[in-house]
Coordinates of C-alpha atoms and ligand atoms in Angstrom, one line a residue:
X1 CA 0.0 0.0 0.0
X2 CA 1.3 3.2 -0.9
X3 CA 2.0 5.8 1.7
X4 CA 0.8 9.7 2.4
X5 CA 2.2 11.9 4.6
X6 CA 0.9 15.6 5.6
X7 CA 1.1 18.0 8.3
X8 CA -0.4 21.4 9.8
X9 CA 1.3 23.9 11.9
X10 CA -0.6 24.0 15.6
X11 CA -0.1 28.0 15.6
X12 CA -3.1 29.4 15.5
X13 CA -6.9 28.7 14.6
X14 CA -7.0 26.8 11.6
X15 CA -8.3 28.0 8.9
X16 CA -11.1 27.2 5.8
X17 CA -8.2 27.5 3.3
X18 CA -5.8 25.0 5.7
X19 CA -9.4 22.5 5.4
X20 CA -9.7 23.2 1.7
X21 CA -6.3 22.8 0.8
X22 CA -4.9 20.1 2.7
X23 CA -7.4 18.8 5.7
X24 CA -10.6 17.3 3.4
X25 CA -8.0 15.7 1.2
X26 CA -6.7 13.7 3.9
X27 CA -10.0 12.3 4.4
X28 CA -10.4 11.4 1.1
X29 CA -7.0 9.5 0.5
X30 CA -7.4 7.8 3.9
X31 CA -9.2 5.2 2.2
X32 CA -6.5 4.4 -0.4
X33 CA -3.0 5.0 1.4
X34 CA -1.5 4.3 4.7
X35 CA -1.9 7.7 5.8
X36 CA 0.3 9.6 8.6
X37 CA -1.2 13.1 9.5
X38 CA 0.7 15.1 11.8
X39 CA 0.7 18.4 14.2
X40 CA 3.8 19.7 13.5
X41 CA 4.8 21.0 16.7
X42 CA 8.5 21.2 16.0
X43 CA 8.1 23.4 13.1
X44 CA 5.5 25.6 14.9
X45 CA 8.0 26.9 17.6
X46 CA 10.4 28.2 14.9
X47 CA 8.3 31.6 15.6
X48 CA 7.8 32.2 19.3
X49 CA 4.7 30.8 21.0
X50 CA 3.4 30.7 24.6
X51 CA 3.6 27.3 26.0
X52 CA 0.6 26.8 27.5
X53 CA -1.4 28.0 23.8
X54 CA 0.9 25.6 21.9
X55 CA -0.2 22.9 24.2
X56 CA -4.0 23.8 23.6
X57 CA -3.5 24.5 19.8
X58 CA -1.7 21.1 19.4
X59 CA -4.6 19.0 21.1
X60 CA -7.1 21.6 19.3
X61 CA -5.9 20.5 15.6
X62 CA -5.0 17.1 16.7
X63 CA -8.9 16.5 17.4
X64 CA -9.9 18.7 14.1
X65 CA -8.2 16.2 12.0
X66 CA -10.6 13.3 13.6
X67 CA -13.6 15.7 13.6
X68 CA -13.3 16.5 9.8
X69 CA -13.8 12.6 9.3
X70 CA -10.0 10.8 9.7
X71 CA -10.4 7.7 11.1
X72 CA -7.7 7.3 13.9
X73 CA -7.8 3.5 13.5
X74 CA -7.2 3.4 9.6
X75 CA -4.2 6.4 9.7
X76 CA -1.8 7.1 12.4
X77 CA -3.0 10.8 13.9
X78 CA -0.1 12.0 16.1
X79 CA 2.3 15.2 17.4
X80 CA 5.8 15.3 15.1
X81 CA 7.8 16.0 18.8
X82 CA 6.1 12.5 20.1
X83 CA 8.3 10.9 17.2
X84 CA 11.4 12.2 17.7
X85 CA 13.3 10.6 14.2
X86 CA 11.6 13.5 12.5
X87 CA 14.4 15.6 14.2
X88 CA 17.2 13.3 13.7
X89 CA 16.7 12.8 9.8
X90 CA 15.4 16.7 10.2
X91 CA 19.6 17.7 10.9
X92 CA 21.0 14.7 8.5
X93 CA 19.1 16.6 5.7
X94 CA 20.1 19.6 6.8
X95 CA 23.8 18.6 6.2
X96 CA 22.9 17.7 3.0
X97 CA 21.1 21.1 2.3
X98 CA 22.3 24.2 0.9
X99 CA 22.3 28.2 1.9
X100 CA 21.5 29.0 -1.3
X101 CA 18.6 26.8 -1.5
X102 CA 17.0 27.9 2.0
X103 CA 17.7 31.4 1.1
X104 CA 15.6 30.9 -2.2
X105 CA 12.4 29.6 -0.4
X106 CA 10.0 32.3 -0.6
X107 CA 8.1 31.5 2.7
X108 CA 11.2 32.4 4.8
X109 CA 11.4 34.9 2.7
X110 CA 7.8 36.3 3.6
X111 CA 8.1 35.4 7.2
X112 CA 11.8 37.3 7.2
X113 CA 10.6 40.2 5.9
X114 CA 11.7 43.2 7.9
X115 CA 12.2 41.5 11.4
X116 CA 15.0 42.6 13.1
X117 CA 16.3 39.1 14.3
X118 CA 15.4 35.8 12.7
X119 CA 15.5 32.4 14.2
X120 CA 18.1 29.8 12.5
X121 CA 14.7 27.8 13.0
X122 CA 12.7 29.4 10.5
X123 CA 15.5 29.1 7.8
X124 CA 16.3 25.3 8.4
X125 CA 12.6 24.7 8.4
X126 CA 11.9 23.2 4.9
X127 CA 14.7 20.4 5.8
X128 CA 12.3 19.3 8.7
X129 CA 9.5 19.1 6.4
X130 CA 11.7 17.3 3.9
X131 CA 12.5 14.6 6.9
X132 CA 8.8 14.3 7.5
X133 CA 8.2 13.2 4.8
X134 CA 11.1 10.9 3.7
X135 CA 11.3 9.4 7.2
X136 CA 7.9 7.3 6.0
X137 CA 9.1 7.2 2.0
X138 CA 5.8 8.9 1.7
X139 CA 4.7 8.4 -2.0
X140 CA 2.1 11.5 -1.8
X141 CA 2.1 14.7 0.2
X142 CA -1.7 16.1 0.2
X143 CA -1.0 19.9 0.5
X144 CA -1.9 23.2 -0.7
X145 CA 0.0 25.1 -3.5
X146 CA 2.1 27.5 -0.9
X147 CA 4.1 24.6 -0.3
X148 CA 4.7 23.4 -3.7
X149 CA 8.5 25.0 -3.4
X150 CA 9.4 23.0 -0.1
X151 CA 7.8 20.0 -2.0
X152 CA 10.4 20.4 -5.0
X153 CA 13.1 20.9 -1.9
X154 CA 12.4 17.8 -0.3
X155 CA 12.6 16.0 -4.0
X156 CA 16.0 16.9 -4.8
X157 CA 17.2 16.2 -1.2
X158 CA 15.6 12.7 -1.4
X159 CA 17.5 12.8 -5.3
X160 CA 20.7 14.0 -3.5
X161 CA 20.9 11.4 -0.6
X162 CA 20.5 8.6 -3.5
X163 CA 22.3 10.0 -6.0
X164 CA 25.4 10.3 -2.7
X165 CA 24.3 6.9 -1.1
X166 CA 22.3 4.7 -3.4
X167 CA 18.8 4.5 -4.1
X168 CA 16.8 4.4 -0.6
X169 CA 14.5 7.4 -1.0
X170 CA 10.8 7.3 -3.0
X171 CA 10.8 10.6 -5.1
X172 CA 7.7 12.2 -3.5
X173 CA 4.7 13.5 -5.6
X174 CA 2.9 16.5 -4.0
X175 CA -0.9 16.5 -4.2
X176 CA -3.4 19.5 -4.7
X177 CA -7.1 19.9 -4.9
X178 CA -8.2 20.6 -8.4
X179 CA -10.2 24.0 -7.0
X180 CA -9.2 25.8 -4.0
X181 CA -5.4 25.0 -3.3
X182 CA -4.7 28.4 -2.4
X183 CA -7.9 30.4 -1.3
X184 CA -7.3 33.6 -0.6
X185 CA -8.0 36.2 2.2
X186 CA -11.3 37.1 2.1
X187 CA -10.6 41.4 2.8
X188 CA -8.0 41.1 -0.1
X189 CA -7.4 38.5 -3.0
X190 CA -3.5 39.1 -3.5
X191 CA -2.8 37.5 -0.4
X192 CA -3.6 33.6 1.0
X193 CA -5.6 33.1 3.7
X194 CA -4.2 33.0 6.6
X195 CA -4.3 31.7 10.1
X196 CA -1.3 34.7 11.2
X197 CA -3.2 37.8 9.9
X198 CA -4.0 39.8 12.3
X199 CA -7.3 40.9 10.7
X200 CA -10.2 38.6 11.9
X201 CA -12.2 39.2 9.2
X202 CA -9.5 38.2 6.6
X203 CA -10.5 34.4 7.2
X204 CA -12.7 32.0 8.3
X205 CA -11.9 29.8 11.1
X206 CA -12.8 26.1 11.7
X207 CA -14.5 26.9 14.7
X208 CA -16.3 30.1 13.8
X209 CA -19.9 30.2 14.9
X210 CA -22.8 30.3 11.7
X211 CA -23.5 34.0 12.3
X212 CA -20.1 35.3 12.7
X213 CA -19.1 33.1 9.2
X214 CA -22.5 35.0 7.8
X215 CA -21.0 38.4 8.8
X216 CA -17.6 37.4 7.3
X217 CA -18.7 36.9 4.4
X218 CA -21.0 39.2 3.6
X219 CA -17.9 42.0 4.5
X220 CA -15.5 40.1 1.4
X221 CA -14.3 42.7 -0.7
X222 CA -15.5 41.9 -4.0
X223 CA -15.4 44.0 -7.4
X224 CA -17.5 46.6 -8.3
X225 CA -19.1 44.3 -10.8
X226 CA -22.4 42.3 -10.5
X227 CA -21.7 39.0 -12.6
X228 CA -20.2 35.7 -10.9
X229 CA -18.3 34.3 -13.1
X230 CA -15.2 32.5 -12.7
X231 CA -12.0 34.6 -14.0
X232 CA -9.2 34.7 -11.1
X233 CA -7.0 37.1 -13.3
X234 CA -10.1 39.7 -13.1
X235 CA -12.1 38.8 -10.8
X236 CA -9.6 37.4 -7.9
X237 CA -12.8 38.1 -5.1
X238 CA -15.5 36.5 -6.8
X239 CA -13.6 33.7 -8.2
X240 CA -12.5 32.9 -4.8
X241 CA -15.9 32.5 -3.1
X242 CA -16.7 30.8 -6.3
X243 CA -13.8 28.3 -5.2
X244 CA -14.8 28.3 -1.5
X245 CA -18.3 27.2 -2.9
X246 CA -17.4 24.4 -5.1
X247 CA -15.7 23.0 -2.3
X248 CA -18.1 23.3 0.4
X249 CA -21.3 22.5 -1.7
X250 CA -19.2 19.6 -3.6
X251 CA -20.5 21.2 -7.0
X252 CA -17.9 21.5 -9.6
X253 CA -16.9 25.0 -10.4
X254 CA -18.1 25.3 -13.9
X255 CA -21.4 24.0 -12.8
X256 CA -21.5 27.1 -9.8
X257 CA -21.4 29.6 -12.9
X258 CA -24.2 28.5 -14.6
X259 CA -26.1 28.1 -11.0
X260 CA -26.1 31.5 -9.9
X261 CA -26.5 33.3 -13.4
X262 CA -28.5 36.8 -13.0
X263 CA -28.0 36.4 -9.2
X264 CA -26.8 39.5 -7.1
X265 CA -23.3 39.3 -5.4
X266 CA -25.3 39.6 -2.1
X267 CA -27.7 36.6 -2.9
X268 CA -24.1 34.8 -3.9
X269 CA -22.6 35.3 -1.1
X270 CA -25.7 34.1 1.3
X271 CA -25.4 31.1 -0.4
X272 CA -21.3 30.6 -0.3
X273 CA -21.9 31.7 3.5
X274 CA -24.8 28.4 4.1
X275 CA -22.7 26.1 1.8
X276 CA -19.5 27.1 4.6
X277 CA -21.5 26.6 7.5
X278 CA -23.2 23.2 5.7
X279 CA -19.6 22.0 6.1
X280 CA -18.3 23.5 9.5
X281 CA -21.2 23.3 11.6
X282 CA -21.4 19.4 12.3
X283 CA -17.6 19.4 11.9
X284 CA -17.2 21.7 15.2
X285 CA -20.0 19.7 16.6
X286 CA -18.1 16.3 16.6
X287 CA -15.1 18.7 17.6
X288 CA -16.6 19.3 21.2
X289 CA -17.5 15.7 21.7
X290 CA -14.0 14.9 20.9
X291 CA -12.6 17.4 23.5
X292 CA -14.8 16.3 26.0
X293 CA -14.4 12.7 26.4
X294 CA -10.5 13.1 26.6
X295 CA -10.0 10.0 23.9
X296 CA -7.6 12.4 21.9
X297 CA -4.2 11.7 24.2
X298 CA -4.8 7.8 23.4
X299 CA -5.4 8.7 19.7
X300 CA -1.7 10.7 19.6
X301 CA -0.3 7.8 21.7
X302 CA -1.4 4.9 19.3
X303 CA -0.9 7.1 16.5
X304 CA 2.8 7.8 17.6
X305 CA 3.7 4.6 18.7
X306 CA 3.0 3.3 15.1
X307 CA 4.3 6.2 13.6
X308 CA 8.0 5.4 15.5
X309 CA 8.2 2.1 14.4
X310 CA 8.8 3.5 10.7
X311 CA 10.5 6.2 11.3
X312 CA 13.1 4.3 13.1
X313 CA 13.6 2.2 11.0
X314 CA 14.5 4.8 8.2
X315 CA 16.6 6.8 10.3
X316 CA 18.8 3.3 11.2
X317 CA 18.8 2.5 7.7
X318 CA 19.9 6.1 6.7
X319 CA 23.0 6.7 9.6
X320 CA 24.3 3.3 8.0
X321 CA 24.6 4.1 4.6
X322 CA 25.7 7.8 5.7
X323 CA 28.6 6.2 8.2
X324 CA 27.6 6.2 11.1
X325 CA 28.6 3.6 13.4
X326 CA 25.8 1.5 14.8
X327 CA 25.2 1.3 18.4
X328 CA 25.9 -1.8 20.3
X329 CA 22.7 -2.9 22.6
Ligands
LIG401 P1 0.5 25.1 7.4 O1 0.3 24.8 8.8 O2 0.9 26.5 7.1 O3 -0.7 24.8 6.5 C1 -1.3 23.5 6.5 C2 -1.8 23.1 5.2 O4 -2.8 24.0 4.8 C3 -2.5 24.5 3.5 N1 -3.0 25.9 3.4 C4 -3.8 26.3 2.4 N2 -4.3 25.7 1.3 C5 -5.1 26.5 0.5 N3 -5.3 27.8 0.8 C6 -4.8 28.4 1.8 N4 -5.1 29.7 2.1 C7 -4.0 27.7 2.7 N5 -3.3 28.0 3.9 C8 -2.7 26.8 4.3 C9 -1.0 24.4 3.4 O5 -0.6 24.4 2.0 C10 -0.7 23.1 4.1 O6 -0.9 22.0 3.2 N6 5.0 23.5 6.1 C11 3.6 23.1 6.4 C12 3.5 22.0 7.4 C13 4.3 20.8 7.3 C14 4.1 19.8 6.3 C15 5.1 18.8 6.6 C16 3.2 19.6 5.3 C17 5.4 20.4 8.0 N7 5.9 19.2 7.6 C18 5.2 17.7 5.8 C19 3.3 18.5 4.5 C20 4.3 17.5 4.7 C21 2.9 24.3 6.8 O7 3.4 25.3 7.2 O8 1.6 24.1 6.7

């Protein structure tokens, strides 16, 4: 059976576009893969966060990913910092990694931009990912397209370490949704969505009650205009509820043209607001039965202890043909 491997950050309130993009593709390839989702704890703290709201974060996404319909018992569902080969293969790969190639990668880039001081953390980052993914030989990585550069990263490193050590890595494929793998902000469509902008009304969260997801989007900027009609270069606002839509009401975008011809941006955006809420609102209800019956720590704890027995494995396997010398038990 072929594997998949994915992870989200635990630093902040997820987001519609981090469900869109990545989350209800997990669900689907759950069926067909031996699937590893992950919190990726280790990669959040390479930007500052308060302890106690990384620990209620972690557990927070950690029982979204079973609310939006992963079955713990089918994939492993676990913290990257309970598996702690992730960090081992994380520095090997980092060796193997050039400057010039984490100075490229736009997201540090983005995140960079004018601090005064940056973590070493937040460069070596995509060399993590890269080891989160090769420490399972993960055939396909369900993500959206903002991380289609660390993606390309990881494949060369994989490429590299055979290339320097013989064939051990599986090239990885990265894998979008057709519609929606980069939905944009809903107060201004040059920018993603984004759990880290400051501006609440930018994005939709996961746990956002029906009324405040009404208000939401009923504020998106749109054009001054009056047709929906799908056309991202000209009409970036439209054409992302348009995407939001087709996701959430599972009608393919060509079809949500036709549906809402001669209908007012307002009337659109009722519906895009229902078809959100259709989606979220038994979502966050199996969310709060998860949180309260406290089955989430023996979820992470299953799902970690399977997920080490790989990942050990790989990391063994990889100090030997690197050099190292084994360790006598
Ligand atoms: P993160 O936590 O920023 O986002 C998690 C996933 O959500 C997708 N996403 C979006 N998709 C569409 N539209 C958006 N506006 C949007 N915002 C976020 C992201 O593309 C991602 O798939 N580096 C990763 C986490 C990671 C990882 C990995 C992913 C660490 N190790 C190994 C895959 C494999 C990240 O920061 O995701």
């Amino acid at each position: 059976m072929k594997t998949v491997l994915s992870g989200i950050q635990p630093s902040g309130q997820l987001t519609l576009g981090n469900y869109i993009g990545a989350m209800k593709n997990f669900v689907k390839l759950q069926h067909d893969y031996q699937c590893n989702f992950m919190v990726v704890d280790l990669h959040a703290i390479t930007v500052p966060q308060e302890p106690e709201a990384l620990r209620e974060q972690s557990e927070s996404v950690a029982a979204l990913f079973i609310a939006a319909g992963i079955d713990p018992n089918k994939s492993n569902v676990y913290l990257q910092s309970h598996v702690p080969p992730h960090a081992e293969l994380g520095w090997l790969l980092t060796t193997l990694t050039s400057m010039g190639e984490l100075e490229r990668m736009t997201q540090f880039k983005d995140k960079a931009e004018g601090k005064d001081s940056v973590g070493a953390g937040l460069f070596v980052y995509p060399s993590l990912m890269a080891a989160d993914i090769l420490v399972y030989n993960a055939d396909l990585v369900p993500v959206g397209d903002d991380q289609k550069q660390h993606l390309e990263l990881t494949r060369d490193l994989a490429s590299r370490f055979n290339h320097r050590y013989g064939e051990y890595f599986t090239i990885p494929e990265a894998y979008y949704p057709e519609v929606g793998a980069r939905i944009m902000s809903l107060d201004d469509a040059s920018k993603k969505m984004s759990k880290s902008n400051p501006n609440p009304g930018s994005h939709i969260t996961l746990l956002d009650p029906p009324d405040v997801i009404r208000k939401k989007v009923s504020r998106a900027t749109t054009d001054s205009g009056s047709e929906v009609r799908y056309d991202p270069k000209t009409k970036p606002e439209i054409s992302n509820l348009m995407s939001i839509y087709s996701q959430c009401a599972g009608v393919p975008i060509k079809d949500v043209q036709a549906k809402f011809e001669g209908v007012m941006y307002g009337g659109f955006k009722k519906a895009v607001a229902e078809s959100i809420i259709g989606v979220l609102e038994p979502l966050q209800k199996s969310y709060e039965e998860i949180r309260q019956s406290g089955q989430i720590h023996d979820i992470l704890a299953q799902g970690a202890e399977r997920a080490l027995e790989v990942a050990t494995r790989t990391v063994d396997d990889v100090k030997e043909r690197m050099g190292f010398l084994p360790r006598k038990c």
